[in-house]
């Protein structure tokens, strides 16, 4: 199913060139290409902590259970980006568990799992564009909550998610390997209701440095939510 098409800027050495794209849902038979792109992007990351990679088998099983992958293909029909979403339902992995969402809402939760854009195509707003498609698709299917985890060290992804209305509701260590309770990766848990977007009238507000985890944990425990991020000075605005 085609979702969108248009023109992108592509980095070509020192120059920028134009390239056309098609955004569509990928078929399960195309999953190998998705995992190859993920692994290529992961290998090129300077901070490997920001991306929790999924194996082919994990994604395949998840797709068989209903997960979807929106792919972006260039004019040569090569996959240059994707967004993977899942529907965790009543399973333990539902991030609703981390923000005390009532269990009756769990089946209405959409997980924004992974978004990856090839380095040559970054800066085209593809993370936001695919998120807007997810909002449109899942709203029509009756889902109510968007949730995701983002590393505090992933400024670009955090900014894009918050720009689209997701708010920080928790800060936790996730993805433990099981060997040690403290060997996980730090993750913000973000949440947004699909609609209506409620306007919040804050009674208190604090700006905190993105890397001050202690202050953020304190504020979250006191009932604050992370509301907006200033990319330039890496300050997060917490309100309640
Ligand atoms: C996060 C990600 C998907 C964002 O890609 P995107 O949608 O193309 O980003 P944007 O269009 O919002 O980029 C905005 C600006 O930030 C820059 N930018 C985006 N990601 C960047 C990165 N990882 N490193 C350096 N600069 C980056 C863009 O070049 C652009 O700069 P410009 O305004 O000068 O053109 C992409 O960085 C990526 O694939 N990262 C690795 C995987 C990852 O961390 N995924 C998210 C967690 S699941």
mmCIF file of C-alpha atoms and ligand atoms in Angstrom:
data_model
loop_
_atom_site.group_PDB
_atom_site.id
_atom_site.type_symbol
_atom_site.label_atom_id
_atom_site.label_comp_id
_atom_site.label_asym_id
_atom_site.label_seq_id
_atom_site.Cartn_x
_atom_site.Cartn_y
_atom_site.Cartn_z
ATOM 1 C CA UNK A 1 0.000 0.000 0.000
ATOM 2 C CA UNK A 2 1.542 3.309 -1.058
ATOM 3 C CA UNK A 3 1.336 5.984 1.620
ATOM 4 C CA UNK A 4 3.225 8.893 0.131
ATOM 5 C CA UNK A 5 5.687 9.852 -2.582
ATOM 6 C CA UNK A 6 7.872 12.860 -3.282
ATOM 7 C CA UNK A 7 11.389 14.209 -3.621
ATOM 8 C CA UNK A 8 14.245 14.004 -1.117
ATOM 9 C CA UNK A 9 17.640 15.639 -0.785
ATOM 10 C CA UNK A 10 20.405 13.069 -0.985
ATOM 11 C CA UNK A 11 23.987 13.598 0.159
ATOM 12 C CA UNK A 12 26.364 12.739 -2.667
ATOM 13 C CA UNK A 13 29.899 13.350 -1.390
ATOM 14 C CA UNK A 14 30.110 17.100 -0.800
ATOM 15 C CA UNK A 15 27.003 17.821 -2.891
ATOM 16 C CA UNK A 16 23.275 17.475 -2.410
ATOM 17 C CA UNK A 17 21.227 15.946 -5.212
ATOM 18 C CA UNK A 18 17.494 15.309 -5.614
ATOM 19 C CA UNK A 19 16.066 11.801 -5.500
ATOM 20 C CA UNK A 20 12.476 10.592 -5.566
ATOM 21 C CA UNK A 21 10.976 8.306 -2.926
ATOM 22 C CA UNK A 22 7.956 6.149 -2.278
ATOM 23 C CA UNK A 23 6.736 5.439 1.251
ATOM 24 C CA UNK A 24 4.801 2.210 1.669
ATOM 25 C CA UNK A 25 4.239 -0.708 4.033
ATOM 26 C CA UNK A 26 6.851 -3.399 3.495
ATOM 27 C CA UNK A 27 6.014 -7.060 2.898
ATOM 28 C CA UNK A 28 7.368 -9.688 5.250
ATOM 29 C CA UNK A 29 9.474 -11.057 2.346
ATOM 30 C CA UNK A 30 11.375 -7.737 2.326
ATOM 31 C CA UNK A 31 12.383 -7.965 5.984
ATOM 32 C CA UNK A 32 15.965 -9.050 5.210
ATOM 33 C CA UNK A 33 16.562 -5.667 3.574
ATOM 34 C CA UNK A 34 15.194 -3.906 6.665
ATOM 35 C CA UNK A 35 17.581 -5.748 8.981
ATOM 36 C CA UNK A 36 20.521 -5.081 6.622
ATOM 37 C CA UNK A 37 19.786 -1.337 6.708
ATOM 38 C CA UNK A 38 19.434 -1.428 10.500
ATOM 39 C CA UNK A 39 22.780 -3.202 10.865
ATOM 40 C CA UNK A 40 24.504 -0.814 8.456
ATOM 41 C CA UNK A 41 23.203 2.215 10.401
ATOM 42 C CA UNK A 42 24.147 0.591 13.721
ATOM 43 C CA UNK A 43 27.706 -0.117 12.535
ATOM 44 C CA UNK A 44 28.053 3.561 11.630
ATOM 45 C CA UNK A 45 26.842 4.924 14.979
ATOM 46 C CA UNK A 46 29.493 6.481 17.187
ATOM 47 C CA UNK A 47 27.390 5.797 20.299
ATOM 48 C CA UNK A 48 25.999 2.267 19.998
ATOM 49 C CA UNK A 49 23.886 2.745 23.139
ATOM 50 C CA UNK A 50 21.316 4.820 21.302
ATOM 51 C CA UNK A 51 19.967 2.032 19.107
ATOM 52 C CA UNK A 52 18.665 -1.268 20.407
ATOM 53 C CA UNK A 53 18.796 -3.547 17.391
ATOM 54 C CA UNK A 54 16.233 -6.209 16.533
ATOM 55 C CA UNK A 55 17.117 -9.531 14.976
ATOM 56 C CA UNK A 56 15.487 -10.832 11.804
ATOM 57 C CA UNK A 57 13.708 -13.557 13.794
ATOM 58 C CA UNK A 58 12.374 -11.139 16.412
ATOM 59 C CA UNK A 59 10.986 -8.817 13.768
ATOM 60 C CA UNK A 60 9.568 -11.642 11.697
ATOM 61 C CA UNK A 61 7.710 -13.101 14.674
ATOM 62 C CA UNK A 62 6.455 -9.648 15.579
ATOM 63 C CA UNK A 63 5.236 -9.002 12.022
ATOM 64 C CA UNK A 64 3.412 -12.307 12.045
ATOM 65 C CA UNK A 65 1.655 -10.994 15.164
ATOM 66 C CA UNK A 66 0.649 -7.770 13.395
ATOM 67 C CA UNK A 67 3.646 -5.426 13.658
ATOM 68 C CA UNK A 68 4.136 -3.183 10.644
ATOM 69 C CA UNK A 69 7.102 -1.612 8.936
ATOM 70 C CA UNK A 70 6.775 1.541 6.858
ATOM 71 C CA UNK A 71 9.572 1.626 4.312
ATOM 72 C CA UNK A 72 10.969 4.490 2.260
ATOM 73 C CA UNK A 73 12.398 3.432 -1.093
ATOM 74 C CA UNK A 74 14.515 5.630 -3.364
ATOM 75 C CA UNK A 75 14.346 5.887 -7.160
ATOM 76 C CA UNK A 76 16.455 2.693 -7.459
ATOM 77 C CA UNK A 77 13.928 0.908 -5.267
ATOM 78 C CA UNK A 78 16.504 0.638 -2.474
ATOM 79 C CA UNK A 79 15.291 0.876 1.123
ATOM 80 C CA UNK A 80 16.755 4.102 2.572
ATOM 81 C CA UNK A 81 14.721 4.334 5.780
ATOM 82 C CA UNK A 82 12.023 2.613 7.757
ATOM 83 C CA UNK A 83 9.806 2.871 10.809
ATOM 84 C CA UNK A 84 8.813 -0.253 12.706
ATOM 85 C CA UNK A 85 5.662 -0.199 14.855
ATOM 86 C CA UNK A 86 4.180 -2.910 17.038
ATOM 87 C CA UNK A 87 1.025 -3.617 18.961
ATOM 88 C CA UNK A 88 2.097 -5.124 22.315
ATOM 89 C CA UNK A 89 -1.424 -5.800 23.635
ATOM 90 C CA UNK A 90 -1.442 -7.485 27.020
ATOM 91 C CA UNK A 91 2.164 -8.692 26.815
ATOM 92 C CA UNK A 92 4.765 -7.787 29.456
ATOM 93 C CA UNK A 93 6.664 -5.657 26.983
ATOM 94 C CA UNK A 94 3.807 -3.131 26.793
ATOM 95 C CA UNK A 95 5.374 0.189 27.812
ATOM 96 C CA UNK A 96 2.086 1.022 29.501
ATOM 97 C CA UNK A 97 3.593 -0.991 32.381
ATOM 98 C CA UNK A 98 6.308 1.646 32.794
ATOM 99 C CA UNK A 99 3.949 4.598 33.095
ATOM 100 C CA UNK A 100 1.146 2.956 35.067
ATOM 101 C CA UNK A 101 -1.328 3.113 32.210
ATOM 102 C CA UNK A 102 -4.530 1.250 33.187
ATOM 103 C CA UNK A 103 -4.376 -2.306 31.844
ATOM 104 C CA UNK A 104 -7.741 -1.776 30.173
ATOM 105 C CA UNK A 105 -5.909 0.566 27.750
ATOM 106 C CA UNK A 106 -3.094 -1.862 26.854
ATOM 107 C CA UNK A 107 -4.746 -3.164 23.706
ATOM 108 C CA UNK A 108 -4.993 0.381 22.408
ATOM 109 C CA UNK A 109 -1.241 1.009 22.667
ATOM 110 C CA UNK A 110 0.972 1.424 19.607
ATOM 111 C CA UNK A 111 4.715 1.003 20.132
ATOM 112 C CA UNK A 112 6.997 3.138 18.001
ATOM 113 C CA UNK A 113 9.823 0.602 17.925
ATOM 114 C CA UNK A 114 12.664 1.671 15.653
ATOM 115 C CA UNK A 115 13.250 4.342 13.053
ATOM 116 C CA UNK A 116 16.287 4.297 10.863
ATOM 117 C CA UNK A 117 17.337 6.639 8.078
ATOM 118 C CA UNK A 118 20.369 6.027 5.863
ATOM 119 C CA UNK A 119 23.014 8.729 6.604
ATOM 120 C CA UNK A 120 22.863 10.014 2.994
ATOM 121 C CA UNK A 121 19.153 10.824 3.395
ATOM 122 C CA UNK A 122 19.110 12.399 6.888
ATOM 123 C CA UNK A 123 17.692 15.886 7.236
ATOM 124 C CA UNK A 124 14.563 15.244 5.129
ATOM 125 C CA UNK A 125 12.311 15.044 8.183
ATOM 126 C CA UNK A 126 11.634 11.365 7.466
ATOM 127 C CA UNK A 127 11.338 10.434 11.148
ATOM 128 C CA UNK A 128 8.514 12.960 11.560
ATOM 129 C CA UNK A 129 6.914 12.136 8.218
ATOM 130 C CA UNK A 130 6.682 8.430 9.016
ATOM 131 C CA UNK A 131 5.359 9.266 12.493
ATOM 132 C CA UNK A 132 2.587 11.341 10.967
ATOM 133 C CA UNK A 133 1.667 8.361 8.757
ATOM 134 C CA UNK A 134 1.575 6.117 11.838
ATOM 135 C CA UNK A 135 -0.751 8.572 13.573
ATOM 136 C CA UNK A 136 -3.095 8.578 10.585
ATOM 137 C CA UNK A 137 -3.079 4.781 10.158
ATOM 138 C CA UNK A 138 -3.464 3.833 13.820
ATOM 139 C CA UNK A 139 -6.073 6.471 14.639
ATOM 140 C CA UNK A 140 -8.222 5.006 11.876
ATOM 141 C CA UNK A 141 -7.809 1.555 13.438
ATOM 142 C CA UNK A 142 -9.044 2.773 16.836
ATOM 143 C CA UNK A 143 -5.728 2.868 18.720
ATOM 144 C CA UNK A 144 -5.395 5.481 21.449
ATOM 145 C CA UNK A 145 -1.825 5.652 22.740
ATOM 146 C CA UNK A 146 1.557 6.129 21.104
ATOM 147 C CA UNK A 147 4.510 5.022 23.200
ATOM 148 C CA UNK A 148 8.231 4.676 22.669
ATOM 149 C CA UNK A 149 11.579 4.561 24.386
ATOM 150 C CA UNK A 150 14.340 7.004 23.451
ATOM 151 C CA UNK A 151 17.906 7.174 24.698
ATOM 152 C CA UNK A 152 18.786 10.425 26.517
ATOM 153 C CA UNK A 153 21.869 10.457 24.256
ATOM 154 C CA UNK A 154 19.790 10.443 21.075
ATOM 155 C CA UNK A 155 19.161 14.157 20.699
ATOM 156 C CA UNK A 156 17.764 13.967 17.146
ATOM 157 C CA UNK A 157 15.266 11.238 17.885
ATOM 158 C CA UNK A 158 14.179 12.752 21.204
ATOM 159 C CA UNK A 159 13.654 16.132 19.572
ATOM 160 C CA UNK A 160 11.612 14.655 16.706
ATOM 161 C CA UNK A 161 9.390 12.640 19.026
ATOM 162 C CA UNK A 162 8.735 15.572 21.373
ATOM 163 C CA UNK A 163 8.101 17.882 18.435
ATOM 164 C CA UNK A 164 5.278 15.496 17.515
ATOM 165 C CA UNK A 165 3.616 15.699 20.902
ATOM 166 C CA UNK A 166 5.157 12.759 22.783
ATOM 167 C CA UNK A 167 5.954 13.612 26.404
ATOM 168 C CA UNK A 168 8.498 12.086 28.788
ATOM 169 C CA UNK A 169 6.648 10.084 31.432
ATOM 170 C CA UNK A 170 9.499 7.967 32.843
ATOM 171 C CA UNK A 171 13.280 7.487 32.804
ATOM 172 C CA UNK A 172 14.438 3.908 33.261
ATOM 173 C CA UNK A 173 17.054 1.341 32.515
ATOM 174 C CA UNK A 174 15.609 -0.970 29.859
ATOM 175 C CA UNK A 175 16.870 -3.851 27.768
ATOM 176 C CA UNK A 176 18.780 -5.643 30.497
ATOM 177 C CA UNK A 177 20.742 -8.624 29.249
ATOM 178 C CA UNK A 178 19.679 -10.523 32.347
ATOM 179 C CA UNK A 179 23.171 -10.914 33.777
ATOM 180 C CA UNK A 180 23.068 -7.815 35.916
ATOM 181 C CA UNK A 181 20.069 -5.745 36.913
ATOM 182 C CA UNK A 182 22.082 -2.551 36.256
ATOM 183 C CA UNK A 183 23.466 -3.379 32.823
ATOM 184 C CA UNK A 184 20.555 -1.909 30.889
ATOM 185 C CA UNK A 185 20.473 1.109 28.633
ATOM 186 C CA UNK A 186 18.995 4.340 29.927
ATOM 187 C CA UNK A 187 15.733 5.164 28.182
ATOM 188 C CA UNK A 188 13.077 7.811 28.426
ATOM 189 C CA UNK A 189 9.580 6.390 28.105
ATOM 190 C CA UNK A 190 7.444 8.729 26.033
ATOM 191 C CA UNK A 191 3.708 8.754 25.596
ATOM 192 C CA UNK A 192 1.093 10.646 23.652
ATOM 193 C CA UNK A 193 -2.613 10.110 23.333
ATOM 194 C CA UNK A 194 -3.546 9.924 19.666
ATOM 195 C CA UNK A 195 -6.416 12.308 20.267
ATOM 196 C CA UNK A 196 -7.626 14.606 21.550
ATOM 197 C CA UNK A 197 -4.363 16.393 22.245
ATOM 198 C CA UNK A 198 -5.116 17.957 25.606
ATOM 199 C CA UNK A 199 -3.814 21.433 26.274
ATOM 200 C CA UNK A 200 -1.947 21.406 29.559
ATOM 201 C CA UNK A 201 -2.007 24.411 31.874
ATOM 202 C CA UNK A 202 1.188 23.985 33.889
ATOM 203 C CA UNK A 203 1.332 25.227 37.443
ATOM 204 C CA UNK A 204 5.080 24.616 37.762
ATOM 205 C CA UNK A 205 7.887 24.340 35.273
ATOM 206 C CA UNK A 206 11.628 23.576 35.447
ATOM 207 C CA UNK A 207 14.352 23.463 32.838
ATOM 208 C CA UNK A 208 16.845 20.647 33.342
ATOM 209 C CA UNK A 209 19.956 19.652 31.462
ATOM 210 C CA UNK A 210 19.315 16.561 29.337
ATOM 211 C CA UNK A 211 22.167 14.674 30.986
ATOM 212 C CA UNK A 212 21.109 15.408 34.582
ATOM 213 C CA UNK A 213 19.376 12.067 35.172
ATOM 214 C CA UNK A 214 19.100 12.500 38.952
ATOM 215 C CA UNK A 215 17.163 15.776 38.663
ATOM 216 C CA UNK A 216 14.902 14.289 36.012
ATOM 217 C CA UNK A 217 14.185 11.150 38.016
ATOM 218 C CA UNK A 218 13.328 13.373 40.981
ATOM 219 C CA UNK A 219 10.965 15.544 38.943
ATOM 220 C CA UNK A 220 9.239 12.547 37.324
ATOM 221 C CA UNK A 221 8.728 11.003 40.775
ATOM 222 C CA UNK A 222 7.172 14.279 41.862
ATOM 223 C CA UNK A 223 4.628 14.054 39.037
ATOM 224 C CA UNK A 224 6.326 16.194 36.386
ATOM 225 C CA UNK A 225 6.391 15.278 32.695
ATOM 226 C CA UNK A 226 9.048 16.202 30.148
ATOM 227 C CA UNK A 227 7.217 18.595 27.873
ATOM 228 C CA UNK A 228 9.650 20.094 25.385
ATOM 229 C CA UNK A 229 13.290 19.979 24.371
ATOM 230 C CA UNK A 230 15.525 22.809 23.232
ATOM 231 C CA UNK A 231 17.959 21.206 20.834
ATOM 232 C CA UNK A 232 20.494 24.049 20.875
ATOM 233 C CA UNK A 233 21.233 24.056 24.626
ATOM 234 C CA UNK A 234 19.992 20.497 25.399
ATOM 235 C CA UNK A 235 17.553 21.731 28.028
ATOM 236 C CA UNK A 236 14.400 19.819 28.824
ATOM 237 C CA UNK A 237 11.375 21.621 30.128
ATOM 238 C CA UNK A 238 9.511 19.663 32.817
ATOM 239 C CA UNK A 239 6.013 20.743 33.844
ATOM 240 C CA UNK A 240 3.184 19.653 36.119
HETATM 241 C C1 LIG B 1 16.994 9.553 14.273
HETATM 242 C C2 LIG B 1 16.982 9.592 12.740
HETATM 243 C C3 LIG B 1 16.009 8.564 12.215
HETATM 244 C C4 LIG B 1 16.547 11.010 12.313
HETATM 245 O O1 LIG B 1 16.669 11.110 10.913
HETATM 246 P P1 LIG B 1 15.895 12.257 10.066
HETATM 247 O O2 LIG B 1 14.430 12.086 10.151
HETATM 248 O O3 LIG B 1 16.519 12.258 8.742
HETATM 249 O O4 LIG B 1 16.323 13.570 10.877
HETATM 250 P P2 LIG B 1 15.814 15.066 10.651
HETATM 251 O O5 LIG B 1 15.294 15.253 9.277
HETATM 252 O O6 LIG B 1 14.950 15.451 11.789
HETATM 253 O O7 LIG B 1 17.189 15.878 10.803
HETATM 254 C C5 LIG B 1 17.243 17.211 11.299
HETATM 255 C C6 LIG B 1 18.692 17.669 11.267
HETATM 256 O O8 LIG B 1 19.493 16.835 12.114
HETATM 257 C C7 LIG B 1 20.517 16.191 11.378
HETATM 258 N N1 LIG B 1 20.627 14.790 11.820
HETATM 259 C C8 LIG B 1 19.630 13.879 11.908
HETATM 260 N N2 LIG B 1 20.104 12.720 12.403
HETATM 261 C C9 LIG B 1 21.425 12.915 12.635
HETATM 262 C C10 LIG B 1 22.441 12.089 13.162
HETATM 263 N N3 LIG B 1 22.188 10.830 13.559
HETATM 264 N N4 LIG B 1 23.684 12.594 13.261
HETATM 265 C C11 LIG B 1 23.954 13.873 12.895
HETATM 266 N N5 LIG B 1 23.013 14.724 12.390
HETATM 267 C C12 LIG B 1 21.768 14.236 12.263
HETATM 268 C C13 LIG B 1 20.052 16.234 9.940
HETATM 269 O O9 LIG B 1 21.124 16.148 9.035
HETATM 270 C C14 LIG B 1 19.341 17.566 9.891
HETATM 271 O O10 LIG B 1 20.302 18.598 9.803
HETATM 272 P P3 LIG B 1 19.975 19.923 8.953
HETATM 273 O O11 LIG B 1 18.817 20.576 9.658
HETATM 274 O O12 LIG B 1 21.257 20.671 9.005
HETATM 275 O O13 LIG B 1 19.597 19.411 7.582
HETATM 276 C C15 LIG B 1 18.412 9.306 12.193
HETATM 277 O O14 LIG B 1 19.319 10.176 12.820
HETATM 278 C C16 LIG B 1 18.886 7.885 12.391
HETATM 279 O O15 LIG B 1 18.626 6.989 11.603
HETATM 280 N N6 LIG B 1 19.638 7.667 13.497
HETATM 281 C C17 LIG B 1 20.172 6.358 13.830
HETATM 282 C C18 LIG B 1 19.087 5.405 14.329
HETATM 283 C C19 LIG B 1 18.339 5.981 15.504
HETATM 284 O O16 LIG B 1 18.929 6.523 16.424
HETATM 285 N N7 LIG B 1 16.995 5.875 15.471
HETATM 286 C C20 LIG B 1 16.125 6.390 16.509
HETATM 287 C C21 LIG B 1 15.971 5.455 17.609
HETATM 288 S S1 LIG B 1 14.933 4.108 17.192
#
